[in-house]
């Protein structure tokens, strides 16, 4: 068996920092209730471990409330996750007397996007946010950007084209409003607010997709206002992906050059960056997106996540019958390396001549 490992994979700075601060919050406050606004990161193992040590989640990842706000008191400790949070929730906590900055683990790369949006707002551009509307980070970024500029969320190229068609007068206002319901900032007027735009993104989107969306809006503005006036209507921002997303996506492109038979991508099923890595791998290999080694039930059965359909699938005979089998193995930014190790060892179990780690270490 040959494994091709990505040059960059696994935990990013933001996740490591957030986990460290969460454990510190528990340690420093043995007599207090410690809450997390929502899942720390999109990784079940880490979240379960934190819960087993006493941390309680206030919401789930889709914003459904587990613990009513009334139950949160000023003396409680509330940790803001790496994705950041909305201004509305921050104000709600401040009103209850919670010290929100003490254990605020918002990743600096997410804050960088907020600053970029603020700068665009000062320059009187509206914000087009390429992100998943239900994702915590996009909700947080949208809330912050809406403070400084009219903002619109586009999930993908299809959404972008709808907005572009409106700009070019080929989509009715009624259809625009229906399509973007819940994805426009308060008072957003497409006639007024789609005249001068800049694109930012959720830090974990697919870089090529954001670039294509930005290029599309540039083209639309050229068509409408002429190439000589494009600067007045389109802010040429580079994408706002974080370094970890860039590194992990670049490393995945390198894996696509290999002659692997299959790819195994490890990470939480609601993790945006992991699903993009799986999406890239699937362009070339049969790809299995799993959240842990236990999803590999036997040499012939794997339970994995279909990110496009958002459902679990079971595949038989996933290991090709050949020698050697070549496997691309990588993981997302919220996946601890130990999980990748366990997947690697689990796969090796199916090869009778493989040696245990212990025997290899003993052999020195
Ligand atoms: S994926 Fe990027 S933005 Fe998100 S926590 Fe990690 S470093 Fe920060």
Short mmCIF file of C-alpha atoms and ligand atoms in Angstrom, two decimals:
data_model
loop_
_atom_site.label_atom_id
_atom_site.label_comp_id
_atom_site.label_asym_id
_atom_site.label_seq_id
_atom_site.Cartn_x
_atom_site.Cartn_y
_atom_site.Cartn_z
CA UNK A 1 0.00 0.00 0.00
CA UNK A 2 1.28 3.45 -0.86
CA UNK A 3 -0.06 6.58 0.79
CA UNK A 4 0.21 9.97 -0.82
CA UNK A 5 -0.04 12.54 1.95
CA UNK A 6 -0.78 16.19 1.25
CA UNK A 7 2.07 18.67 1.84
CA UNK A 8 -0.34 20.68 4.01
CA UNK A 9 -3.31 19.25 5.82
CA UNK A 10 -5.02 19.29 9.18
CA UNK A 11 -5.26 21.81 12.00
CA UNK A 12 -4.86 25.47 11.14
CA UNK A 13 -3.70 28.28 13.40
CA UNK A 14 -7.26 29.46 14.11
CA UNK A 15 -8.48 26.06 15.24
CA UNK A 16 -5.43 25.32 17.41
CA UNK A 17 -5.76 28.72 19.04
CA UNK A 18 -9.49 28.25 19.67
CA UNK A 19 -9.03 24.80 21.21
CA UNK A 20 -6.21 26.03 23.43
CA UNK A 21 -8.32 28.96 24.69
CA UNK A 22 -11.30 26.66 25.34
CA UNK A 23 -9.28 24.32 27.55
CA UNK A 24 -7.76 27.36 29.27
CA UNK A 25 -11.26 28.72 29.95
CA UNK A 26 -12.19 25.42 31.62
CA UNK A 27 -9.00 25.36 33.67
CA UNK A 28 -9.29 28.96 34.83
CA UNK A 29 -12.96 28.71 35.81
CA UNK A 30 -13.46 25.47 37.74
CA UNK A 31 -16.43 26.86 39.66
CA UNK A 32 -18.19 28.60 36.79
CA UNK A 33 -20.44 27.39 34.02
CA UNK A 34 -18.56 27.45 30.72
CA UNK A 35 -20.51 27.78 27.47
CA UNK A 36 -19.57 27.73 23.85
CA UNK A 37 -21.75 29.74 21.50
CA UNK A 38 -21.81 26.81 19.10
CA UNK A 39 -19.55 23.97 18.04
CA UNK A 40 -15.96 25.02 18.54
CA UNK A 41 -14.97 23.76 15.16
CA UNK A 42 -16.56 21.36 12.76
CA UNK A 43 -15.07 18.30 14.37
CA UNK A 44 -17.19 15.96 16.45
CA UNK A 45 -14.32 14.37 18.39
CA UNK A 46 -13.02 17.70 19.66
CA UNK A 47 -16.54 18.90 20.43
CA UNK A 48 -17.39 15.71 22.34
CA UNK A 49 -14.19 15.95 24.35
CA UNK A 50 -14.96 19.54 25.33
CA UNK A 51 -18.51 18.54 26.29
CA UNK A 52 -17.23 15.65 28.40
CA UNK A 53 -15.15 18.18 30.35
CA UNK A 54 -18.23 20.25 31.13
CA UNK A 55 -18.54 22.75 28.30
CA UNK A 56 -22.13 23.30 27.14
CA UNK A 57 -23.15 24.44 23.66
CA UNK A 58 -25.68 27.29 23.52
CA UNK A 59 -26.60 26.65 19.87
CA UNK A 60 -26.02 24.03 17.26
CA UNK A 61 -24.15 24.82 14.11
CA UNK A 62 -27.33 25.88 12.25
CA UNK A 63 -28.21 28.44 14.90
CA UNK A 64 -30.84 26.31 16.69
CA UNK A 65 -30.93 27.21 20.34
CA UNK A 66 -30.15 24.52 22.97
CA UNK A 67 -29.98 26.86 25.94
CA UNK A 68 -32.28 29.91 26.04
CA UNK A 69 -30.49 33.26 26.35
CA UNK A 70 -32.42 33.90 29.61
CA UNK A 71 -30.40 31.17 31.25
CA UNK A 72 -27.07 32.84 30.50
CA UNK A 73 -25.96 35.01 33.41
CA UNK A 74 -23.30 37.69 33.68
CA UNK A 75 -21.00 35.47 35.74
CA UNK A 76 -21.00 32.67 33.15
CA UNK A 77 -18.06 32.15 30.82
CA UNK A 78 -19.02 32.23 27.13
CA UNK A 79 -16.46 31.30 24.49
CA UNK A 80 -16.82 32.81 21.02
CA UNK A 81 -15.78 30.18 18.45
CA UNK A 82 -13.12 30.54 15.75
CA UNK A 83 -15.75 31.52 13.16
CA UNK A 84 -16.61 34.62 15.20
CA UNK A 85 -20.20 35.62 15.87
CA UNK A 86 -22.80 38.12 14.77
CA UNK A 87 -23.00 41.60 16.26
CA UNK A 88 -26.55 40.79 17.38
CA UNK A 89 -25.37 37.85 19.51
CA UNK A 90 -22.39 39.80 20.82
CA UNK A 91 -24.72 42.61 21.93
CA UNK A 92 -27.11 40.13 23.47
CA UNK A 93 -24.29 38.70 25.59
CA UNK A 94 -23.00 42.16 26.53
CA UNK A 95 -26.53 43.10 27.65
CA UNK A 96 -26.51 40.10 29.95
CA UNK A 97 -23.22 41.26 31.43
CA UNK A 98 -21.05 38.53 29.89
CA UNK A 99 -17.42 39.43 29.33
CA UNK A 100 -17.28 38.49 25.66
CA UNK A 101 -13.71 39.49 24.88
CA UNK A 102 -12.07 37.37 27.57
CA UNK A 103 -12.45 34.08 25.72
CA UNK A 104 -13.07 35.34 22.23
CA UNK A 105 -11.37 32.87 19.88
CA UNK A 106 -12.44 34.56 16.62
CA UNK A 107 -9.70 33.72 14.14
CA UNK A 108 -7.65 36.73 13.02
CA UNK A 109 -8.09 35.57 9.42
CA UNK A 110 -11.86 35.91 9.81
CA UNK A 111 -11.38 39.36 11.36
CA UNK A 112 -9.24 40.26 8.37
CA UNK A 113 -12.27 39.67 6.13
CA UNK A 114 -14.40 41.88 8.39
CA UNK A 115 -11.76 44.62 8.08
CA UNK A 116 -11.65 44.23 4.30
CA UNK A 117 -15.44 44.56 4.16
CA UNK A 118 -15.29 47.63 6.37
CA UNK A 119 -12.71 49.24 4.09
CA UNK A 120 -14.85 48.51 1.03
CA UNK A 121 -17.83 50.00 2.84
CA UNK A 122 -15.88 53.20 3.57
CA UNK A 123 -15.10 53.40 -0.14
CA UNK A 124 -18.85 53.15 -0.78
CA UNK A 125 -18.81 49.71 -2.32
CA UNK A 126 -21.52 47.18 -1.50
CA UNK A 127 -20.31 43.80 -0.32
CA UNK A 128 -20.93 40.60 -2.21
CA UNK A 129 -20.11 37.83 0.21
CA UNK A 130 -19.35 34.46 -1.36
CA UNK A 131 -20.23 31.98 1.35
CA UNK A 132 -22.66 29.38 2.62
CA UNK A 133 -25.61 31.36 4.03
CA UNK A 134 -26.16 28.99 6.98
CA UNK A 135 -22.49 28.70 7.98
CA UNK A 136 -21.55 30.42 11.27
CA UNK A 137 -18.66 32.27 9.71
CA UNK A 138 -20.74 33.64 6.83
CA UNK A 139 -23.49 34.68 9.27
CA UNK A 140 -20.88 36.47 11.40
CA UNK A 141 -19.17 38.14 8.44
CA UNK A 142 -22.53 39.18 6.96
CA UNK A 143 -23.56 40.74 10.26
CA UNK A 144 -20.29 42.70 10.47
CA UNK A 145 -20.25 43.77 6.81
CA UNK A 146 -23.92 44.85 6.95
CA UNK A 147 -22.92 47.39 9.60
CA UNK A 148 -20.61 49.16 7.15
CA UNK A 149 -22.10 48.48 3.72
CA UNK A 150 -25.15 47.05 1.95
CA UNK A 151 -24.37 43.33 1.76
CA UNK A 152 -25.55 40.37 -0.28
CA UNK A 153 -24.65 36.69 0.15
CA UNK A 154 -24.06 34.60 -2.97
CA UNK A 155 -23.65 30.93 -2.36
CA UNK A 156 -22.33 29.96 -5.77
CA UNK A 157 -22.03 30.98 -9.40
CA UNK A 158 -25.73 30.42 -9.95
CA UNK A 159 -26.56 33.07 -7.32
CA UNK A 160 -23.91 35.36 -8.77
CA UNK A 161 -25.46 35.06 -12.24
CA UNK A 162 -28.89 35.96 -10.85
CA UNK A 163 -27.45 39.13 -9.30
CA UNK A 164 -25.56 39.86 -12.54
CA UNK A 165 -28.72 39.40 -14.60
CA UNK A 166 -30.47 41.89 -12.35
CA UNK A 167 -27.67 44.42 -12.83
CA UNK A 168 -28.01 43.98 -16.59
CA UNK A 169 -31.78 44.42 -16.43
CA UNK A 170 -32.56 40.85 -17.38
CA UNK A 171 -34.12 39.69 -14.09
CA UNK A 172 -37.16 41.27 -12.48
CA UNK A 173 -36.95 42.91 -9.09
CA UNK A 174 -39.57 40.52 -7.80
CA UNK A 175 -37.52 37.47 -8.78
CA UNK A 176 -34.38 39.02 -7.35
CA UNK A 177 -36.05 39.69 -4.01
CA UNK A 178 -37.48 36.17 -3.84
CA UNK A 179 -34.15 34.58 -4.74
CA UNK A 180 -32.16 36.55 -2.18
CA UNK A 181 -34.64 36.58 0.65
CA UNK A 182 -32.70 36.34 3.91
CA UNK A 183 -29.42 36.94 2.08
CA UNK A 184 -29.64 40.74 1.82
CA UNK A 185 -28.77 43.23 4.53
CA UNK A 186 -31.64 45.24 6.00
CA UNK A 187 -32.92 47.84 3.52
CA UNK A 188 -30.87 46.42 0.62
CA UNK A 189 -32.08 48.01 -2.61
CA UNK A 190 -30.64 46.23 -5.65
CA UNK A 191 -31.12 49.31 -7.87
CA UNK A 192 -29.06 51.47 -5.54
CA UNK A 193 -26.79 48.84 -3.99
CA UNK A 194 -25.62 46.85 -6.99
CA UNK A 195 -23.96 49.79 -8.75
CA UNK A 196 -20.59 49.60 -7.00
CA UNK A 197 -19.56 46.20 -5.62
CA UNK A 198 -16.63 44.35 -4.07
CA UNK A 199 -16.38 40.59 -3.43
CA UNK A 200 -15.17 38.99 -0.18
CA UNK A 201 -15.58 35.37 0.83
CA UNK A 202 -15.98 32.94 3.67
CA UNK A 203 -12.38 31.97 4.38
CA UNK A 204 -12.89 28.32 3.50
CA UNK A 205 -14.54 28.52 0.09
CA UNK A 206 -13.02 27.09 -3.06
CA UNK A 207 -10.53 29.71 -4.28
CA UNK A 208 -11.23 29.07 -7.94
CA UNK A 209 -14.97 29.53 -7.39
CA UNK A 210 -14.55 32.88 -5.62
CA UNK A 211 -12.20 34.04 -8.35
CA UNK A 212 -14.72 33.02 -11.02
CA UNK A 213 -17.48 34.91 -9.19
CA UNK A 214 -15.33 38.06 -8.86
CA UNK A 215 -14.35 37.83 -12.56
CA UNK A 216 -18.02 37.44 -13.45
CA UNK A 217 -19.06 40.64 -11.61
CA UNK A 218 -16.18 42.51 -13.23
CA UNK A 219 -17.41 41.39 -16.63
CA UNK A 220 -20.99 42.40 -15.79
CA UNK A 221 -19.85 45.90 -14.74
CA UNK A 222 -17.80 46.27 -17.93
CA UNK A 223 -20.85 45.26 -19.97
CA UNK A 224 -23.03 47.74 -18.17
CA UNK A 225 -20.70 50.71 -17.67
CA UNK A 226 -17.82 50.18 -20.12
CA UNK A 227 -14.24 49.02 -19.47
CA UNK A 228 -13.02 52.59 -18.91
CA UNK A 229 -15.38 52.97 -15.92
CA UNK A 230 -14.99 49.56 -14.32
CA UNK A 231 -13.01 50.89 -11.33
CA UNK A 232 -16.00 52.98 -10.31
CA UNK A 233 -18.20 49.90 -10.17
CA UNK A 234 -16.02 46.99 -9.16
CA UNK A 235 -13.40 46.84 -6.41
CA UNK A 236 -10.56 44.60 -7.48
CA UNK A 237 -10.06 42.73 -4.19
CA UNK A 238 -8.11 39.53 -4.09
CA UNK A 239 -9.98 36.67 -2.47
CA UNK A 240 -10.15 36.60 1.29
CA UNK A 241 -9.40 32.92 1.82
CA UNK A 242 -7.16 32.26 4.81
CA UNK A 243 -3.62 30.89 4.47
CA UNK A 244 -4.69 27.41 5.67
CA UNK A 245 -7.41 27.10 3.06
CA UNK A 246 -4.99 28.26 0.37
CA UNK A 247 -2.23 25.89 1.50
CA UNK A 248 -4.60 22.93 1.85
CA UNK A 249 -6.23 23.55 -1.53
CA UNK A 250 -2.85 24.04 -3.27
CA UNK A 251 -1.55 20.84 -1.68
CA UNK A 252 -4.66 19.01 -2.86
CA UNK A 253 -4.05 20.17 -6.44
CA UNK A 254 -0.60 18.57 -6.17
CA UNK A 255 -2.20 15.30 -5.03
CA UNK A 256 -4.29 15.34 -8.20
CA UNK A 257 -1.02 14.87 -10.12
CA UNK A 258 -0.43 11.48 -8.48
CA UNK A 259 -1.44 8.08 -9.85
CA UNK A 260 -3.49 7.17 -6.77
CA UNK A 261 -6.39 4.70 -7.02
CA UNK A 262 -8.67 6.31 -4.44
CA UNK A 263 -8.70 9.29 -2.07
CA UNK A 264 -9.70 9.34 1.58
CA UNK A 265 -10.46 12.75 3.07
CA UNK A 266 -10.88 13.00 6.84
CA UNK A 267 -12.91 15.71 8.56
CA UNK A 268 -16.23 16.76 10.06
CA UNK A 269 -19.18 16.37 7.70
CA UNK A 270 -20.27 19.97 8.27
CA UNK A 271 -16.77 21.31 7.64
CA UNK A 272 -16.71 23.67 4.68
CA UNK A 273 -12.99 23.47 3.94
CA UNK A 274 -12.96 19.66 4.16
CA UNK A 275 -15.87 19.33 1.75
CA UNK A 276 -13.96 21.51 -0.75
CA UNK A 277 -10.91 19.27 -0.44
CA UNK A 278 -13.14 16.24 -1.06
CA UNK A 279 -14.68 18.05 -4.03
CA UNK A 280 -11.22 18.63 -5.54
CA UNK A 281 -10.13 15.02 -4.98
CA UNK A 282 -13.36 13.74 -6.55
CA UNK A 283 -12.36 15.45 -9.80
CA UNK A 284 -9.78 12.72 -10.27
CA UNK A 285 -10.28 9.82 -7.85
CA UNK A 286 -13.12 7.83 -6.31
CA UNK A 287 -13.19 9.83 -3.05
CA UNK A 288 -14.37 8.82 0.41
CA UNK A 289 -15.04 11.66 2.85
CA UNK A 290 -15.07 10.14 6.35
CA UNK A 291 -15.08 11.67 9.82
CA UNK A 292 -13.04 8.91 11.48
CA UNK A 293 -11.40 5.53 10.97
CA UNK A 294 -14.48 3.80 12.37
CA UNK A 295 -16.33 4.66 9.16
CA UNK A 296 -14.17 2.02 7.48
CA UNK A 297 -16.25 -0.94 8.60
CA UNK A 298 -14.28 -3.65 6.81
CA UNK A 299 -11.94 -4.18 3.90
CA UNK A 300 -14.97 -4.08 1.67
CA UNK A 301 -17.30 -1.55 3.30
CA UNK A 302 -16.90 2.16 3.93
CA UNK A 303 -19.51 4.62 5.26
CA UNK A 304 -18.83 8.07 3.89
CA UNK A 305 -20.41 11.45 3.28
CA UNK A 306 -21.68 12.65 -0.06
CA UNK A 307 -21.02 16.39 0.35
CA UNK A 308 -22.99 17.33 -2.76
CA UNK A 309 -26.17 15.54 -1.63
CA UNK A 310 -25.44 16.11 2.06
CA UNK A 311 -26.11 12.50 2.99
CA UNK A 312 -24.27 9.45 4.22
CA UNK A 313 -23.55 6.65 1.76
CA UNK A 314 -22.29 3.11 2.03
CA UNK A 315 -19.91 1.81 -0.62
CA UNK A 316 -18.76 -1.78 -1.00
CA UNK A 317 -15.45 -2.99 -2.39
CA UNK A 318 -13.91 0.43 -2.04
CA UNK A 319 -10.33 -0.92 -1.91
CA UNK A 320 -9.17 -1.86 -5.39
CA UNK A 321 -7.87 -5.41 -5.73
CA UNK A 322 -4.35 -4.66 -6.84
CA UNK A 323 -0.88 -4.49 -5.49
CA UNK A 324 0.15 -1.97 -4.36
CA UNK A 325 -3.01 0.02 -3.68
CA UNK A 326 -2.26 3.73 -3.86
CA UNK A 327 -4.26 6.03 -1.60
CA UNK A 328 -4.37 9.80 -1.32
CA UNK A 329 -4.92 10.65 2.34
CA UNK A 330 -5.60 14.14 3.59
CA UNK A 331 -7.77 16.11 6.00
CA UNK A 332 -9.41 19.48 6.60
CA UNK A 333 -8.37 22.38 8.82
CA UNK A 334 -10.48 21.25 11.77
CA UNK A 335 -9.21 17.66 11.87
CA UNK A 336 -6.66 16.56 14.48
CA UNK A 337 -3.70 14.67 13.00
CA UNK A 338 -4.41 11.72 15.31
CA UNK A 339 -7.61 11.05 13.35
CA UNK A 340 -5.62 10.86 10.13
CA UNK A 341 -3.14 8.50 11.84
CA UNK A 342 -5.98 6.25 12.93
CA UNK A 343 -7.42 6.14 9.40
CA UNK A 344 -4.00 5.24 8.02
CA UNK A 345 -3.55 2.44 10.57
CA UNK A 346 -7.09 1.21 10.00
CA UNK A 347 -6.46 0.88 6.26
CA UNK A 348 -3.19 -0.95 6.90
CA UNK A 349 -5.04 -3.54 9.01
CA UNK A 350 -6.52 -4.99 5.82
CA UNK A 351 -3.13 -5.91 4.45
CA UNK A 352 -1.93 -9.16 6.03
CA UNK A 353 1.78 -8.43 5.76
CA UNK A 354 1.67 -5.02 7.35
CA UNK A 355 3.58 -4.65 10.62
CA UNK A 356 2.22 -2.97 13.73
CA UNK A 357 3.61 0.41 14.79
CA UNK A 358 4.77 -1.18 18.05
CA UNK A 359 6.81 -3.86 16.28
CA UNK A 360 8.42 -1.30 14.00
CA UNK A 361 9.29 0.98 16.94
CA UNK A 362 10.67 -1.98 18.89
CA UNK A 363 12.84 -2.89 15.93
CA UNK A 364 14.31 0.59 16.30
S1 LIG B 1 -9.69 27.77 8.47
FE1 LIG B 1 -8.56 29.73 8.33
S2 LIG B 1 -10.00 31.31 9.00
FE2 LIG B 1 -10.84 29.33 9.66
S3 LIG B 1 -10.04 29.07 11.74
FE3 LIG B 1 -8.56 28.11 10.35
S4 LIG B 1 -6.99 29.70 9.93
FE4 LIG B 1 -8.82 30.70 10.77
#
